[in-house]
């Protein structure tokens, strides 16, 4: 972690200025960011690090997804540039994209006061995919959005001891010891939760990702396969 003001040279340690063209807010200056990035990159390369990825949190960036977290987890080194105010002078990104990969990333359709919280979100999502971080290396394989069978699906409900709490039990199948039935139940619950909370994910799924049982479950949930092969809510039988 670095303090950007360490690369300022005026008595006020200025890191921002008014925007060209007018308008409210302040824009982060090129000089502090350029000097900071040059020094951090030089130190890393001197220590033998391979080419990093520059990650720029911004509401105008590409959506941060589990797929992107997996991609970033395979990179040897990440540099984050959390901005404040109206953001960083565009010329900084234009400069560094000529020297290394630059990913402008958004964690959601909302605006924060600064990019630090976004960096924490991205860091945690990426770090938990690294070997040795999780106690069980298989833990992330059934996560929501995990590559493979869970791609574009939300994880279903989970339960732990005690088996009864305030009169509420757990599904019998989870106590059955039948791994196939448990796996099917979890898959069905994932489909149901995704239909309820993120139907857009089901709609964009490759139909080939759904087996016969998946299709039966989606039919029960009121979804049908359209002419283009993709699944969507079944038309109402009642004409309005």
mmCIF file of C-alpha atoms in Angstrom:
data_model
loop_
_atom_site.group_PDB
_atom_site.id
_atom_site.type_symbol
_atom_site.label_atom_id
_atom_site.label_comp_id
_atom_site.label_asym_id
_atom_site.label_seq_id
_atom_site.Cartn_x
_atom_site.Cartn_y
_atom_site.Cartn_z
ATOM 1 C CA UNK A 1 0.000 0.000 0.000
ATOM 2 C CA UNK A 2 1.310 3.426 -0.951
ATOM 3 C CA UNK A 3 0.345 7.014 -0.159
ATOM 4 C CA UNK A 4 -0.086 8.923 -3.415
ATOM 5 C CA UNK A 5 0.926 12.151 -1.674
ATOM 6 C CA UNK A 6 4.455 10.739 -1.373
ATOM 7 C CA UNK A 7 4.768 11.626 -5.064
ATOM 8 C CA UNK A 8 3.684 15.253 -4.723
ATOM 9 C CA UNK A 9 6.188 18.070 -4.523
ATOM 10 C CA UNK A 10 4.253 21.196 -3.583
ATOM 11 C CA UNK A 11 3.705 22.323 -0.011
ATOM 12 C CA UNK A 12 0.036 21.293 -0.085
ATOM 13 C CA UNK A 13 0.742 17.769 -1.422
ATOM 14 C CA UNK A 14 -1.813 18.349 -4.159
ATOM 15 C CA UNK A 15 -3.167 15.274 -5.963
ATOM 16 C CA UNK A 16 -6.170 16.856 -7.715
ATOM 17 C CA UNK A 17 -7.174 19.882 -9.760
ATOM 18 C CA UNK A 18 -10.216 21.366 -11.491
ATOM 19 C CA UNK A 19 -11.451 19.647 -14.669
ATOM 20 C CA UNK A 20 -10.801 21.064 -18.112
ATOM 21 C CA UNK A 21 -14.096 22.089 -19.681
ATOM 22 C CA UNK A 22 -15.561 23.110 -16.347
ATOM 23 C CA UNK A 23 -18.024 21.298 -14.174
ATOM 24 C CA UNK A 24 -18.210 20.250 -10.535
ATOM 25 C CA UNK A 25 -15.722 18.094 -8.700
ATOM 26 C CA UNK A 26 -11.996 17.591 -8.954
ATOM 27 C CA UNK A 27 -9.860 15.297 -11.111
ATOM 28 C CA UNK A 28 -6.803 13.404 -9.895
ATOM 29 C CA UNK A 29 -3.621 14.714 -11.505
ATOM 30 C CA UNK A 30 -1.360 12.885 -13.934
ATOM 31 C CA UNK A 31 1.977 13.681 -12.282
ATOM 32 C CA UNK A 32 1.497 11.961 -8.898
ATOM 33 C CA UNK A 33 -0.051 8.888 -10.482
ATOM 34 C CA UNK A 34 2.592 8.672 -13.197
ATOM 35 C CA UNK A 35 5.507 9.044 -10.798
ATOM 36 C CA UNK A 36 3.972 6.588 -8.330
ATOM 37 C CA UNK A 37 3.296 3.937 -10.957
ATOM 38 C CA UNK A 38 6.738 4.329 -12.516
ATOM 39 C CA UNK A 39 8.415 3.773 -9.155
ATOM 40 C CA UNK A 40 6.214 0.849 -8.138
ATOM 41 C CA UNK A 41 6.759 -0.825 -11.506
ATOM 42 C CA UNK A 42 10.518 -0.270 -11.370
ATOM 43 C CA UNK A 43 10.729 -1.723 -7.864
ATOM 44 C CA UNK A 44 8.720 -4.752 -8.910
ATOM 45 C CA UNK A 45 10.743 -5.458 -12.029
ATOM 46 C CA UNK A 46 13.978 -4.997 -10.093
ATOM 47 C CA UNK A 47 12.783 -7.637 -7.643
ATOM 48 C CA UNK A 48 12.198 -10.031 -10.531
ATOM 49 C CA UNK A 49 8.424 -9.709 -10.821
ATOM 50 C CA UNK A 50 6.770 -10.461 -14.137
ATOM 51 C CA UNK A 51 4.423 -8.084 -15.967
ATOM 52 C CA UNK A 52 1.564 -6.957 -13.713
ATOM 53 C CA UNK A 53 -1.998 -5.987 -14.509
ATOM 54 C CA UNK A 54 -3.062 -2.451 -13.662
ATOM 55 C CA UNK A 55 -6.568 -2.633 -12.152
ATOM 56 C CA UNK A 56 -8.492 0.645 -12.175
ATOM 57 C CA UNK A 57 -11.746 0.563 -10.147
ATOM 58 C CA UNK A 58 -14.300 2.805 -11.852
ATOM 59 C CA UNK A 59 -18.104 2.798 -12.289
ATOM 60 C CA UNK A 60 -17.498 3.144 -16.035
ATOM 61 C CA UNK A 61 -15.413 -0.036 -16.270
ATOM 62 C CA UNK A 62 -16.261 -3.585 -17.297
ATOM 63 C CA UNK A 63 -18.326 -5.513 -14.708
ATOM 64 C CA UNK A 64 -16.297 -7.433 -12.146
ATOM 65 C CA UNK A 65 -17.374 -11.078 -12.319
ATOM 66 C CA UNK A 66 -16.233 -14.402 -10.963
ATOM 67 C CA UNK A 67 -14.715 -15.167 -14.359
ATOM 68 C CA UNK A 68 -12.629 -12.022 -14.125
ATOM 69 C CA UNK A 69 -11.619 -12.911 -10.561
ATOM 70 C CA UNK A 70 -10.372 -16.274 -11.834
ATOM 71 C CA UNK A 71 -8.467 -14.557 -14.639
ATOM 72 C CA UNK A 72 -6.823 -12.091 -12.257
ATOM 73 C CA UNK A 73 -5.928 -14.867 -9.811
ATOM 74 C CA UNK A 74 -3.698 -16.379 -12.496
ATOM 75 C CA UNK A 75 -1.730 -13.156 -12.915
ATOM 76 C CA UNK A 76 1.582 -12.846 -11.080
ATOM 77 C CA UNK A 77 1.035 -9.316 -9.824
ATOM 78 C CA UNK A 78 -1.783 -6.760 -9.590
ATOM 79 C CA UNK A 79 -1.465 -3.004 -9.124
ATOM 80 C CA UNK A 80 -4.606 -1.158 -8.002
ATOM 81 C CA UNK A 81 -5.281 2.543 -8.561
ATOM 82 C CA UNK A 82 -8.213 3.533 -6.322
ATOM 83 C CA UNK A 83 -9.316 7.021 -7.277
ATOM 84 C CA UNK A 84 -11.176 9.768 -5.470
ATOM 85 C CA UNK A 85 -13.199 12.765 -6.633
ATOM 86 C CA UNK A 86 -14.229 12.544 -10.307
ATOM 87 C CA UNK A 87 -11.560 9.979 -11.101
ATOM 88 C CA UNK A 88 -8.073 9.956 -12.628
ATOM 89 C CA UNK A 89 -7.006 12.080 -15.603
ATOM 90 C CA UNK A 90 -7.634 9.852 -18.621
ATOM 91 C CA UNK A 91 -4.098 10.282 -19.903
ATOM 92 C CA UNK A 92 -2.778 8.057 -17.121
ATOM 93 C CA UNK A 93 -4.652 5.034 -18.491
ATOM 94 C CA UNK A 94 -3.722 5.982 -22.063
ATOM 95 C CA UNK A 95 -0.045 6.043 -21.039
ATOM 96 C CA UNK A 96 0.075 2.749 -19.175
ATOM 97 C CA UNK A 97 -2.053 0.710 -21.563
ATOM 98 C CA UNK A 98 0.911 1.012 -23.947
ATOM 99 C CA UNK A 99 3.139 -0.648 -21.356
ATOM 100 C CA UNK A 100 1.057 -3.295 -19.596
ATOM 101 C CA UNK A 101 -2.497 -4.686 -19.431
ATOM 102 C CA UNK A 102 -4.937 -2.173 -17.939
ATOM 103 C CA UNK A 103 -8.311 -3.410 -16.666
ATOM 104 C CA UNK A 104 -10.915 -0.791 -15.826
ATOM 105 C CA UNK A 105 -13.334 -2.625 -13.547
ATOM 106 C CA UNK A 106 -16.701 -1.807 -11.972
ATOM 107 C CA UNK A 107 -18.020 -3.687 -8.934
ATOM 108 C CA UNK A 108 -21.588 -2.537 -9.570
ATOM 109 C CA UNK A 109 -23.964 0.059 -10.913
ATOM 110 C CA UNK A 110 -23.425 2.578 -8.144
ATOM 111 C CA UNK A 111 -20.864 5.193 -7.145
ATOM 112 C CA UNK A 112 -18.639 5.235 -4.045
ATOM 113 C CA UNK A 113 -16.747 8.153 -2.542
ATOM 114 C CA UNK A 114 -13.497 6.402 -3.431
ATOM 115 C CA UNK A 115 -12.118 3.259 -5.005
ATOM 116 C CA UNK A 116 -10.611 1.769 -1.845
ATOM 117 C CA UNK A 117 -13.693 -0.299 -0.994
ATOM 118 C CA UNK A 118 -13.796 -1.606 -4.563
ATOM 119 C CA UNK A 119 -10.154 -2.671 -4.258
ATOM 120 C CA UNK A 120 -11.001 -4.613 -1.095
ATOM 121 C CA UNK A 121 -13.865 -6.385 -2.882
ATOM 122 C CA UNK A 122 -11.698 -7.351 -5.848
ATOM 123 C CA UNK A 123 -8.772 -8.368 -3.638
ATOM 124 C CA UNK A 124 -10.870 -10.695 -1.509
ATOM 125 C CA UNK A 125 -12.570 -12.288 -4.511
ATOM 126 C CA UNK A 126 -9.202 -12.904 -6.174
ATOM 127 C CA UNK A 127 -7.192 -13.883 -3.094
ATOM 128 C CA UNK A 128 -9.569 -16.662 -2.036
ATOM 129 C CA UNK A 129 -8.853 -18.398 -5.348
ATOM 130 C CA UNK A 130 -5.122 -18.608 -4.667
ATOM 131 C CA UNK A 131 -3.655 -21.902 -3.426
ATOM 132 C CA UNK A 132 -3.446 -22.108 0.353
ATOM 133 C CA UNK A 133 -5.829 -19.242 1.129
ATOM 134 C CA UNK A 134 -8.925 -21.346 1.833
ATOM 135 C CA UNK A 135 -8.773 -24.148 4.364
ATOM 136 C CA UNK A 136 -10.335 -26.487 1.808
ATOM 137 C CA UNK A 137 -9.074 -25.959 -1.719
ATOM 138 C CA UNK A 138 -12.375 -27.314 -3.098
ATOM 139 C CA UNK A 139 -14.494 -24.736 -1.254
ATOM 140 C CA UNK A 140 -14.801 -22.318 -4.152
ATOM 141 C CA UNK A 141 -15.733 -24.902 -6.777
ATOM 142 C CA UNK A 142 -19.462 -24.769 -5.925
ATOM 143 C CA UNK A 143 -19.590 -21.012 -5.383
ATOM 144 C CA UNK A 144 -22.091 -18.874 -7.222
ATOM 145 C CA UNK A 145 -20.734 -18.161 -10.721
ATOM 146 C CA UNK A 146 -17.840 -20.648 -10.327
ATOM 147 C CA UNK A 147 -16.509 -21.831 -13.711
ATOM 148 C CA UNK A 148 -17.932 -25.180 -14.749
ATOM 149 C CA UNK A 149 -21.318 -26.460 -13.617
ATOM 150 C CA UNK A 150 -22.045 -23.339 -11.549
ATOM 151 C CA UNK A 151 -21.189 -20.816 -14.249
ATOM 152 C CA UNK A 152 -23.987 -18.220 -14.409
ATOM 153 C CA UNK A 153 -25.816 -19.803 -11.463
ATOM 154 C CA UNK A 154 -26.280 -18.662 -7.885
ATOM 155 C CA UNK A 155 -25.370 -21.059 -5.108
ATOM 156 C CA UNK A 156 -28.363 -22.588 -3.325
ATOM 157 C CA UNK A 157 -29.088 -22.553 0.419
ATOM 158 C CA UNK A 158 -26.666 -24.155 2.875
ATOM 159 C CA UNK A 159 -27.237 -25.661 6.328
ATOM 160 C CA UNK A 160 -25.187 -26.771 9.337
ATOM 161 C CA UNK A 161 -25.756 -28.154 12.842
ATOM 162 C CA UNK A 162 -28.008 -28.336 14.804
ATOM 163 C CA UNK A 163 -30.478 -30.351 12.707
ATOM 164 C CA UNK A 164 -33.398 -28.494 14.307
ATOM 165 C CA UNK A 165 -33.530 -24.835 15.314
ATOM 166 C CA UNK A 166 -36.630 -23.058 16.596
ATOM 167 C CA UNK A 167 -38.762 -25.726 15.027
ATOM 168 C CA UNK A 168 -37.067 -25.464 11.666
ATOM 169 C CA UNK A 169 -35.368 -28.538 10.267
ATOM 170 C CA UNK A 170 -33.203 -29.116 7.233
ATOM 171 C CA UNK A 171 -34.095 -30.925 3.986
ATOM 172 C CA UNK A 172 -34.096 -34.692 4.506
ATOM 173 C CA UNK A 173 -32.004 -35.278 1.404
ATOM 174 C CA UNK A 174 -29.013 -33.622 3.081
ATOM 175 C CA UNK A 175 -29.097 -36.305 5.789
ATOM 176 C CA UNK A 176 -29.525 -39.183 3.339
ATOM 177 C CA UNK A 177 -25.845 -39.743 2.593
ATOM 178 C CA UNK A 178 -26.800 -40.269 -1.053
ATOM 179 C CA UNK A 179 -24.272 -38.131 -2.888
ATOM 180 C CA UNK A 180 -26.086 -38.239 -6.213
ATOM 181 C CA UNK A 181 -29.383 -37.072 -4.743
ATOM 182 C CA UNK A 182 -27.647 -34.382 -2.712
ATOM 183 C CA UNK A 183 -25.864 -33.100 -5.813
ATOM 184 C CA UNK A 184 -29.172 -33.058 -7.723
ATOM 185 C CA UNK A 185 -30.927 -31.210 -4.879
ATOM 186 C CA UNK A 186 -28.187 -28.600 -4.781
ATOM 187 C CA UNK A 187 -28.366 -28.149 -8.534
ATOM 188 C CA UNK A 188 -32.154 -27.750 -8.441
ATOM 189 C CA UNK A 189 -31.926 -25.234 -5.609
ATOM 190 C CA UNK A 190 -29.296 -23.273 -7.518
ATOM 191 C CA UNK A 191 -31.567 -23.152 -10.557
ATOM 192 C CA UNK A 192 -34.550 -22.079 -8.433
ATOM 193 C CA UNK A 193 -32.612 -19.330 -6.671
ATOM 194 C CA UNK A 194 -31.183 -18.041 -9.945
ATOM 195 C CA UNK A 195 -34.623 -17.955 -11.573
ATOM 196 C CA UNK A 196 -35.971 -16.049 -8.555
ATOM 197 C CA UNK A 197 -33.157 -13.534 -8.078
ATOM 198 C CA UNK A 198 -31.181 -13.341 -11.343
ATOM 199 C CA UNK A 199 -33.361 -14.567 -14.224
ATOM 200 C CA UNK A 200 -31.073 -12.684 -16.602
ATOM 201 C CA UNK A 201 -28.366 -15.255 -15.878
ATOM 202 C CA UNK A 202 -30.584 -18.172 -16.922
ATOM 203 C CA UNK A 203 -31.666 -16.329 -20.051
ATOM 204 C CA UNK A 204 -28.084 -15.861 -21.219
ATOM 205 C CA UNK A 205 -26.889 -19.386 -20.385
ATOM 206 C CA UNK A 206 -25.784 -21.669 -23.170
ATOM 207 C CA UNK A 207 -28.631 -24.242 -23.447
ATOM 208 C CA UNK A 208 -26.000 -26.976 -23.730
ATOM 209 C CA UNK A 209 -25.121 -26.278 -20.087
ATOM 210 C CA UNK A 210 -28.471 -27.744 -18.991
ATOM 211 C CA UNK A 211 -28.955 -31.502 -18.825
ATOM 212 C CA UNK A 212 -32.308 -33.307 -18.981
ATOM 213 C CA UNK A 213 -32.927 -32.933 -15.243
ATOM 214 C CA UNK A 214 -32.062 -29.227 -15.399
ATOM 215 C CA UNK A 215 -34.611 -28.762 -18.168
ATOM 216 C CA UNK A 216 -37.264 -30.568 -16.144
ATOM 217 C CA UNK A 217 -36.546 -28.337 -13.162
ATOM 218 C CA UNK A 218 -36.706 -25.199 -15.297
ATOM 219 C CA UNK A 219 -40.027 -26.377 -16.723
ATOM 220 C CA UNK A 220 -41.417 -26.817 -13.206
ATOM 221 C CA UNK A 221 -40.183 -23.305 -12.433
ATOM 222 C CA UNK A 222 -42.151 -21.964 -15.394
ATOM 223 C CA UNK A 223 -39.345 -21.602 -17.929
ATOM 224 C CA UNK A 224 -39.389 -22.908 -21.489
ATOM 225 C CA UNK A 225 -36.917 -23.206 -24.327
ATOM 226 C CA UNK A 226 -37.545 -20.627 -27.049
ATOM 227 C CA UNK A 227 -37.034 -20.822 -30.827
ATOM 228 C CA UNK A 228 -33.442 -19.661 -30.398
ATOM 229 C CA UNK A 229 -32.780 -22.528 -28.003
ATOM 230 C CA UNK A 230 -32.382 -20.327 -24.942
ATOM 231 C CA UNK A 231 -34.593 -20.520 -21.888
ATOM 232 C CA UNK A 232 -37.048 -17.865 -20.786
ATOM 233 C CA UNK A 233 -40.251 -17.483 -18.763
ATOM 234 C CA UNK A 234 -43.124 -19.388 -20.324
ATOM 235 C CA UNK A 235 -45.812 -17.174 -21.892
ATOM 236 C CA UNK A 236 -48.902 -16.842 -19.742
ATOM 237 C CA UNK A 237 -51.687 -19.213 -20.693
ATOM 238 C CA UNK A 238 -54.170 -16.462 -19.964
ATOM 239 C CA UNK A 239 -54.436 -13.716 -22.543
ATOM 240 C CA UNK A 240 -54.902 -10.258 -21.079
#
